[in-house]
Amino acid sequence: MPFPAGSIHIDERWLSSQLIWPEPDMTPVDLDAWWWWRKRNLDLYDSNVGARIDAIKGIEKVVQGLAVLAKGRAGGILSITGGKIADQMPWEALERGFIDRALDYHPVRADGTIAAAPADRTGALRVALLVGHEGNDKTFARDEQLAQLKSAFSASAQVKARIADADAIATLDLVAVPSDKDRSDFFADADPHAVFYFGHGRAGSVPAIWVGPENGGWLPLERLAGYATNQNPFPASWIFIACSIGEAPSHDAGPAGPEAFRILATRGARAMLAMRARIRPQLGQIVAASLIESLSGKIPLEFAAATARKTARRARQSGTSSLVDWAAPAVWSTVVGPNPPRSADILPQLIAAKLTRVAADDPGVGLGPPDNDVAQTAARWSQDRRVRVDVAGTDEPALAALFAKIAGAIAAQSPRPTLFVRLRETGSFALRLAEWASSMLAALDGLERETVIGRALRQLSNRDLDGLEALVGIPDIALIFSSPPNVGDITAWAIFEGAGADATIVLGYASVNQEQRPLWTLDRVDTEATMQIARDALQNYPATLALLAVLDGPAKREALALITGEASAEMAADLTINMPSGIVLAPGVRDIVRSTLQDDELARAHQRAFEARRSVPALIESDDIFAPVRDLAGAGAIELVDFVNAFATRFASDWGAAEWLRLGRSLESARDRWDAIDPRVLLEIASALVERQTLRQALPWLDAVQTDDPLLNTTRLSLLSEIAKAEGTPGAQQKMWRHAQDALRQIQEAKSQSPLDPRLRARARDMKANIARLNLYFNHDAEGTRVTFTAILDELNRENEATVASSLVATLRNLAECLFEFEPFRSAGAERAEARRHLRRAIDIARRHCLDSLGAEAAYSTAKLDEVESDWAAARDHLTGTIELARSAGHAVCQRIAEMRLFRLSVQHENTPFDHTLFAVRLRKLEFLESHVWAKRYAAQARAWAARELERAGDLAGMRLLLVRNIQLFEPLAQVASDSDKHLVALSHAGLASAGAVGNQESWTRFRELSWSAVWIEEHDAHDPSAYWRGDV
């Protein structure tokens, strides 16, 4: 038959056969005569087969030619067709001769009769997993094999992110289910993309699989294929982890290949992978796990086979065996010529796993169960999120292998994209990232380079740290860096420390003492041997290990014996990490100690720590003044409440929000005692949480407040009003007004009874300002609000500035926004000038009195005023200042909104191209804060803006996703929402109705069905959704 174009084929001759290359400029290679191949024994399970392969005439030239073709085709398929020699040549095993181990080598025994791949099913991968009878193989137990394989598939790195659900892997025991009808029903219900068979196989003219003597012995493959023939498309990919199925000689007439492939291809299969040699079940499991991971990432079987062979080869080479059975998996395919189609929808999980394996030079990373120490470390890092790892004394190759294994384990424990970034230790972080990114880009194909990770690598290769921000912003990303940024790499540190709460970032340190960074967990990867040492040490030093397990900071080794009475100097150094001021327990050891010891033993350790801090001289020293509070809380000490009240009275006079929050964290374990603590302490902690806009966390503290003091109760009510305001729901809005009005009423009643009390007068003034603020933003009564705020400002100006600084800053900002954001003042130049004066003064007062949170909000208002006056440079400066102040104050809502506004300004007014990835990074950070309605509204505004940018770029699918999300969030609130909320709903529906040439008119019909839409359409002349969408600014 004629050989397909673009394939390797062999012209079989009597005395000397000849290999013909698909490229005309490549010299043919003379091989042994065809009849000589009958005498060759190329059993890949024979330990001497390597020498026999090397003895094939012309084999070195064949290997060289294959390497040239593989490189020239950028990892594409090498189609091989024709004859007995072509079938018997061990193409897969020839990879052992390549110098370039990373070469993408994809030999496929291609059929020449079908020029295009049959259409496959759509949707997430579904697998049919079949097992046959174990025969005489004692290492192959059917029940165990099914459980192990399904578990390996489900736990394999990245697979969980891409299969439909747990039922997407359907299992069938062909021995236990002998009925033809039941087997056919199984295939009809499973509707698999791919079929895996584990068991024994037989080649020949009637290929078959072994189902046991009680079921008739050999089940013909023709019959098995009949079970899979139904109203659904025939499964495209068939995988046989079984002996012999792929060993039969190829036919010369199509579909060409062994009889097994002819049977499947005739019915519609695209590709078959089968073994050309015996293979052990353990190696077969590795091959299967690799294959299903690749297939779940929509990588065709023709390509997936190469990764599976590399993985099996690494597993073989890590042992002592010299077998070449890793090369047994071979692929036959109906596809010839163009590569099999691959979807452009490549998830980041797959790219991250691929790059991690490239960095570690190990294709098996993440396949199979991890070691216990690796699994435990992976679980800790996923929970801690920001980790500094002590890697002192670990050589670089060993560190890379370890970090890659942990990355694989994190990915296997959850469907998270997990990436190991292998960097050299010296040089600027941007330079080191550029070198790593450049090397990784070479491993990605064209489609992969257009993914989020691929585009980030391109940016990083040019030393653009926007690429780092893009990586950190991938949802649920876990990034493990072999070395950290330098102290001077300020931008990189800002990106890491500003990453979303869903991101895990791990940094390896050659010395953890080289710097200290707050809020980063210190860790070390401990081996199972170290864990056993810890368990043994608990028998000899229980009190010492318990003490170290409850301490948050270091302790001097020589003081431990004095505190606990144990001779702990002999305790193994492997259990601790040395710090400049003492030792800390390694986190893995800490976990073992805490899980082993009883609660009362840990409570005694906390009590010992408290007493050691109070001894003279102190046996435990710390700059953390809140450590004694944690000790007493952990000990369950009866004196905790009295201590906290006295502690706050003595030290709190110069505390800010940060200190009150630290006190709150120290009391977390003593929630049952909160209601006994001085309510002033509880309210200060709640106020600090509200100031940081972590509003829901403030509610338990407010619930614990018990007081009849009108000043304290007014504070509680005003905080509850602020929390309700941020929720944005109808019920919450009613609570907001009720709490605010109750607070004003109660303080006015108290003031009427004691009219000369300055504290009551001041609090009444603040409550009056709060009602005015709500009246401005919810009822838009700018004129009345201006009168109220002006009177309050006059009163505040007569007070000592330091005493009323917070009220001054808030009043000045609210009065300014009244003048430039609301009618009838917003268009008047005189009012805008007055507003700017108020904002300048507010920022100045906030700076002088360290009110960074209020100062950030005032700076943000100034940026908005700059935009009203089209002063884009000033707006950029004020937004940058906002971000810095908000970051220092922990005001995450203000910071994230300012970051998004700055991004939008750069695109709209500074000619910066719209980068969808960077937009998505900033949007995700805002979405984490959507429990606060300010963040929720600004995120929606940003989506509407970005939707227009995507529409201009032709990305209508991305545009629709953003607008649909807006509708989902705001349409339920439309009955009581503000005009701005209604505007977002109307605009989003209009955008959907206008997208593309036709648009989705059903969306506008849905909008018109809303109870308030008719009035809205009339008031805003929104009869034409397209005009409304394109005319809105």
Coordinates of C-alpha atoms in Angstrom, one line a residue, residues 4-512:
P4 CA 1.3 8.2 4.1
A5 CA 3.1 11.4 3.6
G6 CA 5.1 12.6 6.6
S7 CA 5.7 9.2 8.0
I8 CA 8.8 7.0 8.6
H9 CA 8.6 3.7 6.7
I10 CA 10.9 0.8 6.0
D11 CA 11.4 -0.7 2.6
E12 CA 11.8 -4.4 3.3
R13 CA 14.5 -6.1 1.2
W14 CA 16.0 -9.6 1.1
L15 CA 19.6 -8.7 1.8
S16 CA 19.4 -5.2 3.4
S17 CA 16.2 -3.4 4.2
Q18 CA 16.2 0.4 4.2
L19 CA 14.6 3.0 6.6
I20 CA 13.2 5.9 4.6
W21 CA 12.8 9.3 6.4
P22 CA 9.9 11.6 5.7
E23 CA 12.3 14.5 5.0
P24 CA 13.8 14.2 1.5
D25 CA 17.2 15.7 2.6
M26 CA 17.7 13.0 5.2
T27 CA 19.9 10.0 4.2
P28 CA 18.1 6.6 4.3
V29 CA 19.5 4.1 6.8
D30 CA 20.4 0.4 5.9
L31 CA 19.0 -2.1 8.3
D32 CA 19.2 -5.9 8.6
A33 CA 17.4 -8.0 6.0
W34 CA 13.7 -8.5 6.8
W35 CA 14.1 -12.3 7.3
W36 CA 16.8 -11.7 9.9
W37 CA 14.3 -10.1 12.2
R38 CA 12.7 -13.5 12.7
K39 CA 15.8 -14.5 14.7
R40 CA 15.9 -11.5 16.9
N41 CA 14.6 -11.6 20.4
L42 CA 13.7 -8.1 21.4
D43 CA 11.7 -8.9 24.5
L44 CA 11.9 -5.7 26.5
Y45 CA 11.5 -7.7 29.7
D46 CA 14.8 -9.5 29.0
S47 CA 17.7 -8.0 31.0
N48 CA 20.0 -8.4 27.9
V49 CA 17.7 -6.7 25.4
G50 CA 19.6 -3.4 25.6
A51 CA 22.7 -5.0 24.1
R52 CA 20.6 -6.7 21.4
I53 CA 19.0 -3.3 20.4
D54 CA 22.4 -1.7 20.2
A55 CA 23.5 -4.5 17.9
I56 CA 20.9 -3.7 15.2
K57 CA 22.6 -2.7 12.0
G58 CA 22.5 1.1 11.6
I59 CA 20.8 1.7 14.9
E60 CA 23.0 4.7 15.8
K61 CA 22.0 6.5 12.6
V62 CA 18.4 5.7 13.3
V63 CA 18.6 7.3 16.8
Q64 CA 20.3 10.4 15.4
G65 CA 17.7 10.8 12.7
L66 CA 14.8 10.3 15.2
A67 CA 16.4 13.0 17.4
V68 CA 16.6 15.4 14.5
L69 CA 13.0 14.8 13.5
A70 CA 11.7 15.1 17.1
K71 CA 13.4 18.5 17.6
G72 CA 12.4 19.7 14.2
R73 CA 8.7 18.9 14.8
A74 CA 8.7 20.6 18.3
G75 CA 7.5 17.5 20.0
G76 CA 5.0 16.5 17.3
I77 CA 4.1 13.0 16.3
L78 CA 6.6 10.8 14.5
S79 CA 4.4 8.6 12.3
I80 CA 5.7 5.1 11.6
T81 CA 4.2 2.8 9.1
G82 CA 4.6 -0.3 7.1
G83 CA 5.9 -3.9 7.3
K84 CA 7.1 -6.5 9.7
I85 CA 10.4 -4.7 10.5
A86 CA 8.6 -1.4 11.2
D87 CA 6.4 -3.3 13.6
Q88 CA 9.2 -5.2 15.3
M89 CA 11.6 -2.2 15.6
P90 CA 11.6 -1.2 19.3
W91 CA 10.9 2.5 18.5
E92 CA 9.9 3.4 22.1
A93 CA 13.1 1.9 23.6
L94 CA 15.3 3.9 21.2
E95 CA 14.8 6.9 23.4
R96 CA 17.4 5.4 25.8
G97 CA 20.0 6.5 23.2
F98 CA 19.1 10.2 23.1
I99 CA 21.6 12.5 24.7
D100 CA 18.8 15.1 25.3
R101 CA 16.7 13.4 28.0
A102 CA 14.1 16.2 27.9
L103 CA 13.4 15.6 24.2
D104 CA 9.7 15.2 23.3
Y105 CA 9.7 12.0 21.4
H106 CA 6.4 10.6 20.2
P107 CA 6.7 7.6 18.0
V108 CA 3.2 6.5 16.9
R109 CA 2.5 3.5 14.7
A110 CA 0.1 5.3 12.4
D111 CA -2.5 3.9 10.1
G112 CA -2.6 5.3 6.6
T113 CA -6.3 4.7 5.8
I114 CA -7.9 7.4 8.0
A115 CA -6.6 11.0 7.5
A116 CA -8.5 12.8 10.3
A117 CA -9.3 11.9 13.9
P118 CA -12.8 10.9 14.8
A119 CA -14.7 13.4 16.9
D120 CA -14.4 12.7 20.6
R121 CA -16.9 13.4 23.4
T122 CA -17.0 16.8 24.9
G123 CA -16.9 17.6 28.6
A124 CA -14.7 16.5 31.5
L125 CA -12.9 13.2 31.2
R126 CA -14.8 10.0 32.0
V127 CA -13.0 6.7 32.4
A128 CA -14.0 3.0 32.3
L129 CA -11.6 1.0 34.4
L130 CA -11.8 -2.8 33.7
V131 CA -10.0 -5.6 35.4
G132 CA -9.8 -9.2 34.4
H133 CA -8.9 -12.5 36.2
E134 CA -5.5 -12.5 38.1
G135 CA -4.5 -15.9 36.7
N136 CA -1.4 -17.3 38.4
D137 CA 0.1 -13.9 39.2
K138 CA 0.1 -13.7 43.0
T139 CA 0.9 -10.0 42.9
F140 CA -2.3 -9.2 41.0
A141 CA -5.4 -9.2 43.2
R142 CA -8.5 -8.0 41.5
D143 CA -10.2 -6.3 44.4
E144 CA -7.1 -4.6 45.6
Q145 CA -6.1 -3.6 42.0
L146 CA -9.4 -1.9 41.4
A147 CA -9.3 0.0 44.7
Q148 CA -5.6 0.9 44.2
L149 CA -6.1 2.1 40.7
K150 CA -9.2 4.1 41.4
S151 CA -7.5 5.7 44.4
A152 CA -4.3 6.4 42.4
F153 CA -6.4 8.0 39.6
S154 CA -8.4 10.1 42.0
A155 CA -5.4 11.2 44.1
S156 CA -3.1 11.7 41.2
A157 CA -1.8 15.2 40.9
Q158 CA -4.2 17.5 39.0
V159 CA -6.7 14.8 38.0
K160 CA -9.3 15.9 40.6
A161 CA -9.4 19.3 39.0
R162 CA -10.4 17.9 35.6
I163 CA -12.6 14.8 36.0
A164 CA -16.3 15.4 36.2
D165 CA -16.7 13.9 39.7
A166 CA -15.9 10.8 41.7
D167 CA -18.2 8.8 39.5
A168 CA -16.3 9.8 36.4
I169 CA -14.1 6.8 37.0
A170 CA -16.4 3.8 36.5
T171 CA -15.1 0.4 37.5
L172 CA -16.1 -3.1 36.1
D173 CA -14.8 -6.4 37.4
L174 CA -15.2 -8.6 34.3
V175 CA -14.9 -11.7 36.5
A176 CA -17.6 -10.7 38.9
V177 CA -19.9 -9.4 36.2
P178 CA -20.2 -12.2 33.6
S179 CA -23.5 -11.1 32.0
D180 CA -23.3 -9.7 28.5
K181 CA -26.2 -7.4 29.2
D182 CA -24.7 -6.1 32.5
R183 CA -21.4 -5.4 30.7
S184 CA -23.2 -3.6 27.9
D185 CA -25.2 -1.5 30.4
F186 CA -22.0 -0.6 32.2
F187 CA -20.5 1.0 29.0
A188 CA -23.8 2.7 28.1
D189 CA -24.0 4.3 31.6
A190 CA -20.3 5.2 31.9
D191 CA -20.1 6.7 28.3
P192 CA -16.3 6.8 28.7
H193 CA -13.8 8.9 26.7
A194 CA -11.1 6.3 27.6
V195 CA -11.1 2.6 28.5
F196 CA -8.4 1.1 30.7
Y197 CA -8.0 -2.7 31.0
F198 CA -5.8 -4.3 33.7
G199 CA -5.1 -8.0 33.5
H200 CA -3.8 -10.7 31.2
G201 CA -4.0 -10.5 27.4
R202 CA -3.4 -12.6 24.4
A203 CA -2.5 -11.6 20.9
G204 CA -2.8 -13.5 17.6
S205 CA -5.6 -13.6 15.1
V206 CA -8.2 -13.6 17.9
P207 CA -6.9 -11.2 20.6
A208 CA -8.5 -11.7 23.9
I209 CA -8.4 -10.9 27.6
W210 CA -8.4 -13.5 30.5
V211 CA -11.6 -13.5 32.6
G212 CA -11.0 -16.8 34.4
P213 CA -12.0 -20.4 33.9
E214 CA -15.4 -20.0 35.5
N215 CA -16.2 -17.4 32.8
G216 CA -15.1 -19.3 29.8
G217 CA -11.4 -18.4 30.0
W218 CA -10.5 -15.9 27.2
L219 CA -12.9 -13.2 26.3
P220 CA -12.4 -12.2 22.7
L221 CA -11.6 -8.5 22.2
E222 CA -14.2 -8.4 19.5
R223 CA -16.8 -9.2 22.1
L224 CA -15.5 -6.6 24.5
A225 CA -15.7 -4.0 21.8
G226 CA -19.2 -5.0 21.2
Y227 CA -20.2 -4.2 24.8
A228 CA -18.9 -0.6 24.2
T229 CA -20.9 -0.2 21.0
N230 CA -24.1 1.6 21.7
Q231 CA -25.9 4.9 21.0
N232 CA -23.0 6.8 22.4
P233 CA -19.8 7.5 20.3
F234 CA -17.3 4.6 20.5
P235 CA -14.6 5.3 23.1
A236 CA -11.8 7.1 21.4
S237 CA -8.9 5.8 23.5
W238 CA -8.2 2.3 24.6
I239 CA -5.4 1.4 27.0
F240 CA -4.3 -2.2 27.8
I241 CA -2.0 -2.7 30.8
A242 CA -1.7 -6.3 29.8
C243 CA 0.8 -8.6 28.2
S244 CA 0.8 -9.5 24.5
I245 CA -2.1 -7.4 23.2
G246 CA 0.3 -5.2 21.2
E247 CA 2.8 -7.9 20.2
A248 CA 0.9 -9.3 17.2
P249 CA 2.3 -8.5 13.7
S250 CA 0.8 -5.6 11.8
H251 CA -1.4 -6.1 8.9
D252 CA -0.7 -4.4 5.6
A253 CA -4.3 -3.4 4.9
G254 CA -6.1 -0.8 6.9
P255 CA -6.7 -0.3 9.6
A256 CA -3.1 -1.3 9.8
G257 CA -1.7 -2.6 13.1
P258 CA -2.2 -5.7 15.3
E259 CA -5.5 -7.4 15.1
A260 CA -6.6 -5.7 18.4
F261 CA -6.2 -2.3 16.9
R262 CA -8.0 -3.3 13.7
I263 CA -11.0 -4.4 15.8
L264 CA -11.2 -1.1 17.7
A265 CA -10.4 1.2 14.9
T266 CA -13.0 -0.3 12.7
R267 CA -15.6 0.6 15.3
G268 CA -14.4 4.2 15.7
A269 CA -11.5 4.2 18.1
R270 CA -8.8 6.8 17.4
A271 CA -5.9 5.3 19.3
M272 CA -4.8 2.2 21.3
L273 CA -2.0 1.9 23.8
A274 CA -0.9 -1.6 24.5
M275 CA 2.2 -3.4 25.9
R276 CA 4.8 -4.8 23.6
A277 CA 6.3 -6.7 26.5
R278 CA 5.4 -8.1 29.9
I279 CA 5.1 -5.4 32.6
R280 CA 4.8 -5.7 36.4
P281 CA 1.6 -4.5 38.0
Q282 CA 3.5 -1.9 40.0
L283 CA 5.0 -0.3 36.9
G284 CA 1.6 -0.7 35.1
Q285 CA 0.0 1.4 37.9
I286 CA 2.6 4.2 37.3
V287 CA 1.9 4.1 33.6
A288 CA -1.8 4.2 34.1
A289 CA -1.7 7.1 36.6
S290 CA 0.4 9.1 34.2
L291 CA -1.9 8.4 31.3
I292 CA -5.1 9.3 33.1
E293 CA -3.6 12.6 34.3
S294 CA -2.6 13.6 30.8
L295 CA -5.9 12.5 29.3
S296 CA -7.8 14.4 31.9
G297 CA -5.8 17.5 30.7
K298 CA -7.1 16.8 27.2
I299 CA -3.7 15.7 26.0
P300 CA -4.2 13.0 23.2
L301 CA -3.1 9.5 23.9
E302 CA -0.5 9.8 21.2
F303 CA 1.3 12.4 23.3
A304 CA 0.4 11.0 26.8
A305 CA 2.2 7.8 26.1
A306 CA 5.6 9.5 26.0
T307 CA 5.1 11.1 29.4
A308 CA 4.0 7.7 30.8
R309 CA 7.2 6.0 29.4
K310 CA 9.4 8.7 30.9
T311 CA 7.7 8.3 34.2
A312 CA 8.1 4.5 34.2
R313 CA 11.7 4.9 33.1
R314 CA 12.5 7.1 36.0
A315 CA 10.8 4.6 38.4
R316 CA 12.9 1.8 36.9
Q317 CA 16.1 3.8 37.1
S318 CA 15.5 4.7 40.7
G319 CA 15.7 1.0 41.5
T320 CA 18.4 -1.5 40.7
S321 CA 16.8 -3.1 37.7
S322 CA 18.2 -2.7 34.2
L323 CA 15.0 -3.8 32.4
V324 CA 13.8 -1.8 29.5
D325 CA 10.1 -2.7 30.1
W326 CA 9.4 1.0 30.7
A327 CA 9.4 1.2 26.9
A328 CA 6.6 -1.4 26.6
P329 CA 3.7 1.1 26.1
A330 CA 3.3 1.7 22.4
V331 CA 0.6 3.6 20.5
W332 CA -1.3 2.7 17.4
S333 CA -3.4 5.5 15.9
T334 CA -5.7 6.2 13.0
V335 CA -4.3 9.8 12.9
V336 CA -1.5 10.5 10.4
G337 CA -0.1 13.8 9.3
P338 CA -1.4 16.7 11.5
N339 CA -1.1 16.3 15.2
P340 CA -4.3 15.2 17.0
P341 CA -6.4 18.2 17.9
R342 CA -5.9 19.7 21.4
S343 CA -8.2 22.0 23.2
A344 CA -7.0 25.5 23.9
D345 CA -8.7 25.3 27.3
I346 CA -5.7 24.2 29.2
L347 CA -6.1 24.5 33.0
P348 CA -3.3 26.0 35.1
Q349 CA -3.1 22.8 37.1
L350 CA -1.8 20.9 34.1
I351 CA 0.8 23.6 33.2
A352 CA 2.0 23.9 36.8
A353 CA 2.4 20.1 37.1
K354 CA 4.3 20.0 33.8
L355 CA 6.7 22.9 34.8
T356 CA 7.3 21.4 38.2
R357 CA 8.4 18.1 36.6
V358 CA 10.6 19.9 34.2
A359 CA 12.3 21.9 37.0
A360 CA 12.9 18.7 39.0
D361 CA 13.7 16.6 35.9
D362 CA 11.3 14.0 37.1
P363 CA 8.2 13.2 35.1
G364 CA 6.8 11.1 38.0
V365 CA 6.3 14.0 40.4
G366 CA 2.8 13.9 41.8
L367 CA 2.0 10.4 40.6
G368 CA 1.4 7.8 43.3
P369 CA 1.1 8.3 47.0
P370 CA 3.7 10.6 48.6
D371 CA 5.9 9.7 51.5
N372 CA 4.4 10.4 55.0
D373 CA 6.8 13.3 55.7
V374 CA 6.2 14.9 52.3
A375 CA 2.4 14.5 52.8
Q376 CA 2.5 16.0 56.2
T377 CA 4.6 19.0 55.1
A378 CA 2.2 19.6 52.1
A379 CA -0.8 19.6 54.5
R380 CA 0.9 22.2 56.8
W381 CA 2.0 24.5 53.9
S382 CA -1.5 24.5 52.4
Q383 CA -2.9 25.6 55.8
D384 CA -0.2 28.1 56.8
R385 CA -0.2 29.9 53.4
R386 CA 3.0 32.0 54.0
V387 CA 6.0 29.8 54.9
R388 CA 9.7 30.4 55.3
V389 CA 11.5 27.1 55.2
D390 CA 14.9 26.3 56.7
V391 CA 16.8 24.4 54.1
A392 CA 20.3 24.8 55.7
G393 CA 22.7 22.0 54.8
T394 CA 20.5 20.7 51.9
D395 CA 22.3 20.5 48.6
E396 CA 20.5 22.1 45.6
P397 CA 19.6 18.9 43.7
A398 CA 18.2 17.3 46.8
L399 CA 16.3 20.4 47.7
A400 CA 14.8 20.6 44.2
A401 CA 13.7 17.0 44.3
L402 CA 12.1 17.5 47.8
F403 CA 10.3 20.7 46.9
A404 CA 9.0 19.2 43.7
K405 CA 7.6 16.2 45.7
I406 CA 5.9 18.5 48.1
A407 CA 4.4 20.5 45.2
G408 CA 3.1 17.2 43.8
A409 CA 1.6 16.2 47.1
I410 CA -0.2 19.6 47.6
A411 CA -1.7 19.1 44.1
A412 CA -2.6 15.5 44.9
Q413 CA -4.3 16.5 48.2
S414 CA -6.5 19.2 46.5
P415 CA -7.2 20.4 42.9
R416 CA -4.9 23.3 43.4
P417 CA -2.4 24.5 40.7
T418 CA 1.0 23.9 42.4
L419 CA 4.2 25.2 40.9
F420 CA 7.8 24.6 42.1
V421 CA 10.0 27.6 41.0
R422 CA 13.7 26.5 41.0
L423 CA 15.9 29.5 41.3
R424 CA 19.6 30.1 41.9
E425 CA 20.5 31.7 45.2
T426 CA 22.3 34.9 44.1
G427 CA 21.3 37.9 42.0
S428 CA 18.2 40.1 42.1
F429 CA 14.9 38.3 42.3
A430 CA 13.8 39.7 39.0
L431 CA 16.9 38.3 37.3
R432 CA 16.6 34.9 38.9
L433 CA 12.9 34.7 37.9
A434 CA 13.8 35.8 34.3
E435 CA 16.3 32.9 34.1
W436 CA 13.8 30.4 35.4
A437 CA 11.0 31.7 33.2
S438 CA 13.1 31.5 30.1
S439 CA 14.0 27.9 30.7
M440 CA 10.4 27.0 31.4
L441 CA 9.1 28.6 28.3
A442 CA 11.1 26.2 26.2
A443 CA 9.1 23.4 27.7
L444 CA 5.7 24.8 26.6
D445 CA 4.0 24.4 23.3
G446 CA 2.2 27.2 21.4
L447 CA -1.1 26.7 23.1
E448 CA 0.4 26.4 26.6
R449 CA 2.3 29.7 26.1
E450 CA -1.1 31.4 25.7
T451 CA -2.4 30.3 29.1
V452 CA -2.2 32.4 32.2
I453 CA 1.0 30.8 33.3
G454 CA 2.5 30.9 29.9
R455 CA 1.9 34.6 29.5
A456 CA 3.2 35.2 33.0
L457 CA 6.4 33.4 32.1
R458 CA 6.8 35.6 29.1
Q459 CA 6.6 38.7 31.3
L460 CA 9.0 37.3 33.8
S461 CA 11.5 36.4 31.1
N462 CA 11.7 40.1 30.4
R463 CA 12.1 40.9 34.1
D464 CA 8.6 42.3 34.3
L465 CA 7.3 41.5 37.8
D466 CA 3.7 41.9 36.6
G467 CA 4.3 38.2 35.6
L468 CA 4.9 37.4 39.3
E469 CA 1.7 39.1 40.3
A470 CA -0.1 37.2 37.6
L471 CA 1.2 33.9 39.0
V472 CA 0.4 34.8 42.6
G473 CA -3.1 35.8 41.5
I474 CA -4.1 32.5 39.9
P475 CA -7.0 31.1 42.0
D476 CA -5.8 28.8 44.8
I477 CA -2.2 28.8 43.5
A478 CA 0.5 27.2 45.6
L479 CA 4.0 28.5 44.7
I480 CA 7.2 27.0 46.2
F481 CA 10.4 29.0 45.6
S482 CA 13.8 27.4 46.2
S483 CA 15.2 30.7 47.4
P484 CA 13.6 34.0 48.6
P485 CA 13.8 37.6 47.3
N486 CA 16.6 39.7 48.7
V487 CA 15.8 42.2 51.4
G488 CA 16.0 45.0 48.8
D489 CA 13.5 43.3 46.4
I490 CA 10.7 45.5 47.7
T491 CA 8.3 45.0 44.8
A492 CA 8.5 41.2 45.0
W493 CA 7.9 41.2 48.7
A494 CA 4.9 43.6 48.2
I495 CA 3.5 41.1 45.7
F496 CA 3.9 38.1 48.0
E497 CA 2.6 39.9 51.1
G498 CA -0.3 41.4 49.2
A499 CA -1.3 38.1 47.7
G500 CA -4.9 36.8 48.2
A501 CA -5.8 34.7 51.2
D502 CA -6.1 31.6 48.9
A503 CA -2.5 31.6 47.8
T504 CA 0.2 29.5 49.4
I505 CA 3.7 31.0 49.1
V506 CA 6.7 29.0 50.3
L507 CA 10.2 30.4 50.3
G508 CA 13.3 28.3 50.9
Y509 CA 16.1 29.9 53.1
A510 CA 19.7 28.8 53.3
S511 CA 19.6 30.5 56.7
V512 CA 16.3 31.5 58.4

